[in-house]
Amino acid sequence: MDVTLHLAQDPEADALLGRSALAALTGMLLDQQVPMEWAFKGPATIAQRLGAEDLDAHEIAAYDPEAFAALLSDKPAVHRYPGSMAKRVQQLCQYLVEHYEGDAEGVWRDATTGQELLKHLTDLPGFGKQKAQIFLALLGKQLGVQPKGWREAAGAYGEPKSFRSVADITGPESLVKVRAHKQEMKAAAKAAKAAGK
């Protein structure tokens, strides 16, 4: 992997996401209940606090859980819920060590179809179907991982220029479009909930 991503809107953090499969997966894992940039800056912050240039699945998997939670909790915290997210990051790394010898890229390297890749992603701890589909769309649209049927497997997130998720963010303009889409979706969901009462 060696691409330029613009998810953290921070050159160093984005550079790490573009060269490290584990950093990209970790950023996606952290991308919930916090602003996207905060989530995707998380891997660079974790690496920095570990005194490393990249994340290492073996190191994180074996790290003392309390010490790792403290590492994510230091100010500024890596996430709004640093304790629970530290646990999830460690579970992800433990799974990668167990199933892929710690090589995050192994999750997609040998997938021959979009459905197979989607299954590999949904098998990861902390990755439900929606998160897996968004990451699959990111792999296909920006990281050149395009097994047969990847767009279909990614669902609506795989549609070209759909501006629905992080998969479509390539700079400040697309970030604004994705944010607008998410606000529309939240408003629609709120309206539907109110109508159902």
Coordinates of C-alpha atoms in Angstrom, one line a residue:
M1 CA 0.0 0.0 0.0
D2 CA 1.3 3.4 -0.9
V3 CA -1.4 5.9 -1.7
T4 CA -2.4 9.4 -0.6
L5 CA -5.5 9.5 1.6
H6 CA -7.2 12.5 3.0
L7 CA -9.3 11.1 5.8
A8 CA -7.6 12.6 8.8
Q9 CA -7.1 16.0 7.1
D10 CA -3.6 15.9 8.6
P11 CA -0.6 15.2 6.3
E12 CA 1.3 12.9 8.7
A13 CA -1.8 10.9 9.8
D14 CA -3.0 10.6 6.2
A15 CA 0.5 9.4 5.1
L16 CA 0.3 6.6 7.7
L17 CA -3.2 5.6 6.6
G18 CA -2.0 5.5 2.9
R19 CA 1.0 3.2 3.6
S20 CA -0.3 1.0 6.5
A21 CA -3.1 -1.5 6.1
L22 CA -3.3 -1.8 9.9
A23 CA -3.6 1.9 10.3
A24 CA -6.4 2.1 7.8
L25 CA -8.3 -0.7 9.4
T26 CA -7.8 0.8 12.9
G27 CA -9.0 4.2 11.7
M28 CA -12.1 2.6 10.3
L29 CA -12.7 0.8 13.5
L30 CA -12.4 4.1 15.5
D31 CA -14.8 5.8 13.1
Q32 CA -17.9 5.9 15.2
Q33 CA -19.4 8.5 17.6
V34 CA -16.5 10.9 16.9
P35 CA -15.8 13.2 13.9
M36 CA -14.2 11.3 11.1
E37 CA -10.9 13.2 11.1
W38 CA -10.5 12.5 14.8
A39 CA -11.0 8.7 14.2
F40 CA -8.6 8.6 11.3
K41 CA -6.0 10.6 13.1
G42 CA -6.1 7.9 15.9
P43 CA -3.7 5.4 14.3
A44 CA -1.0 8.0 14.0
T45 CA -1.5 9.1 17.6
I46 CA -1.3 5.5 18.8
A47 CA 1.9 4.9 16.8
Q48 CA 3.4 8.1 18.1
R49 CA 2.6 7.1 21.7
L50 CA 4.1 3.7 21.1
G51 CA 7.3 5.4 19.9
A52 CA 6.8 3.8 16.4
E53 CA 6.4 4.9 12.8
D54 CA 3.7 2.3 12.2
L55 CA 1.3 0.1 14.1
D56 CA 2.3 -3.5 14.8
A57 CA -0.5 -6.0 15.3
H58 CA 1.8 -8.3 17.3
E59 CA 2.8 -5.5 19.7
I60 CA -0.7 -4.2 20.2
A61 CA -2.2 -7.7 20.6
A62 CA 0.3 -8.5 23.4
Y63 CA 0.2 -5.1 25.1
D64 CA -1.0 -4.9 28.7
P65 CA -4.7 -4.0 28.3
E66 CA -4.7 -1.5 31.2
A67 CA -1.6 0.2 29.8
F68 CA -3.0 0.3 26.3
A69 CA -6.2 1.8 27.6
A70 CA -4.2 4.5 29.4
L71 CA -2.2 5.1 26.2
L72 CA -5.4 5.9 24.3
S73 CA -6.8 7.9 27.3
D74 CA -3.9 10.3 27.5
K75 CA -4.9 13.9 26.6
P76 CA -5.9 14.5 23.9
A77 CA -7.7 11.1 24.0
V78 CA -7.7 9.0 20.8
H79 CA -11.5 8.6 21.0
R80 CA -14.5 9.8 23.0
Y81 CA -14.5 6.3 24.6
P82 CA -10.8 5.5 24.9
G83 CA -11.2 2.5 27.2
S84 CA -13.7 0.5 25.1
M85 CA -11.9 1.5 21.9
A86 CA -8.6 0.4 23.3
K87 CA -10.2 -3.0 23.9
R88 CA -11.6 -3.1 20.4
V89 CA -8.3 -2.2 18.8
Q90 CA -6.5 -5.0 20.8
Q91 CA -9.2 -7.5 19.7
L92 CA -8.8 -6.5 16.1
C93 CA -5.0 -7.0 16.4
Q94 CA -5.4 -10.3 18.2
Y95 CA -7.7 -11.5 15.4
L96 CA -5.2 -10.4 12.8
V97 CA -2.3 -12.2 14.6
E98 CA -4.4 -15.4 14.9
H99 CA -5.8 -15.4 11.4
Y100 CA -3.4 -13.4 9.2
E101 CA 0.0 -13.7 11.1
G102 CA -0.5 -10.0 12.0
D103 CA -0.6 -8.9 8.4
A104 CA -3.6 -6.6 8.0
E105 CA -3.3 -6.6 4.2
G106 CA -3.9 -10.4 4.3
V107 CA -7.5 -9.6 4.9
W108 CA -7.9 -8.6 1.3
R109 CA -4.8 -9.8 -0.5
D110 CA -6.3 -13.2 -1.5
A111 CA -9.9 -12.3 -1.8
T112 CA -11.1 -13.2 -5.4
T113 CA -14.6 -11.7 -5.2
G114 CA -16.2 -8.8 -3.5
Q115 CA -18.4 -11.1 -1.5
E116 CA -15.4 -13.0 -0.2
L117 CA -13.7 -9.8 0.8
L118 CA -16.9 -8.5 2.5
K119 CA -17.0 -11.8 4.5
H120 CA -13.3 -11.3 5.5
L121 CA -14.1 -7.8 6.7
T122 CA -17.4 -8.7 8.6
D123 CA -15.4 -11.4 10.4
L124 CA -13.2 -8.7 11.9
P125 CA -14.0 -7.7 15.5
G126 CA -15.8 -4.4 15.6
F127 CA -16.8 -4.6 11.9
G128 CA -20.5 -4.9 11.3
K129 CA -21.9 -5.1 7.7
Q130 CA -22.1 -1.3 7.2
K131 CA -18.6 -0.6 8.4
A132 CA -17.3 -3.5 6.3
Q133 CA -19.1 -2.2 3.2
I134 CA -17.7 1.3 3.7
F135 CA -14.2 -0.1 4.1
L136 CA -14.6 -2.3 1.1
A137 CA -15.7 0.8 -0.9
L138 CA -12.6 2.6 0.4
L139 CA -10.4 -0.3 -0.7
G140 CA -11.9 -0.3 -4.2
K141 CA -12.2 3.4 -4.8
Q142 CA -8.9 4.6 -3.3
L143 CA -6.6 1.7 -2.6
G144 CA -6.9 -0.2 -5.9
V145 CA -8.3 -3.4 -4.2
Q146 CA -10.9 -4.4 -6.7
P147 CA -11.9 -8.1 -6.7
K148 CA -14.7 -9.1 -9.1
G149 CA -18.0 -7.7 -7.8
W150 CA -16.5 -5.4 -5.3
R151 CA -18.9 -2.5 -6.1
E152 CA -22.0 -4.8 -5.6
A153 CA -20.6 -6.2 -2.4
A154 CA -20.0 -2.6 -1.1
G155 CA -23.7 -1.8 -1.7
A156 CA -24.6 1.9 -2.1
Y157 CA -21.1 2.8 -0.8
G158 CA -19.6 1.3 -3.9
E159 CA -21.5 3.6 -6.3
P160 CA -19.1 6.0 -8.2
K161 CA -19.1 9.5 -6.8
S162 CA -21.8 8.7 -4.3
F163 CA -20.3 10.9 -1.5
R164 CA -21.9 8.7 1.2
S165 CA -18.9 7.8 3.3
V166 CA -15.1 8.0 3.9
A167 CA -14.6 6.0 0.7
D168 CA -15.5 9.1 -1.3
I169 CA -13.3 11.6 0.6
T170 CA -10.3 12.7 -1.5
G171 CA -10.0 16.3 -0.1
P172 CA -11.8 19.2 1.5
E173 CA -14.6 19.5 -1.2
S174 CA -15.6 15.9 -1.1
L175 CA -15.5 16.0 2.8
V176 CA -18.1 18.7 2.7
K177 CA -20.3 16.7 0.3
V178 CA -20.0 13.5 2.5
R179 CA -20.9 15.6 5.6
A180 CA -23.9 17.1 3.9
H181 CA -25.1 13.6 2.9
K182 CA -24.7 12.3 6.5
Q183 CA -26.7 15.3 7.8
E184 CA -29.5 14.6 5.3
M185 CA -29.6 10.9 6.4
K186 CA -29.7 11.9 10.1
A187 CA -32.5 14.4 9.4
A188 CA -34.5 11.8 7.4
A189 CA -34.0 9.2 10.1
K190 CA -35.2 11.7 12.7
A191 CA -38.2 12.6 10.6
A192 CA -39.1 9.0 10.0
K193 CA -38.8 8.2 13.8
A194 CA -41.0 11.2 14.6
A195 CA -43.6 10.2 12.0
G196 CA -43.7 6.6 13.5
K197 CA -44.5 7.8 17.0

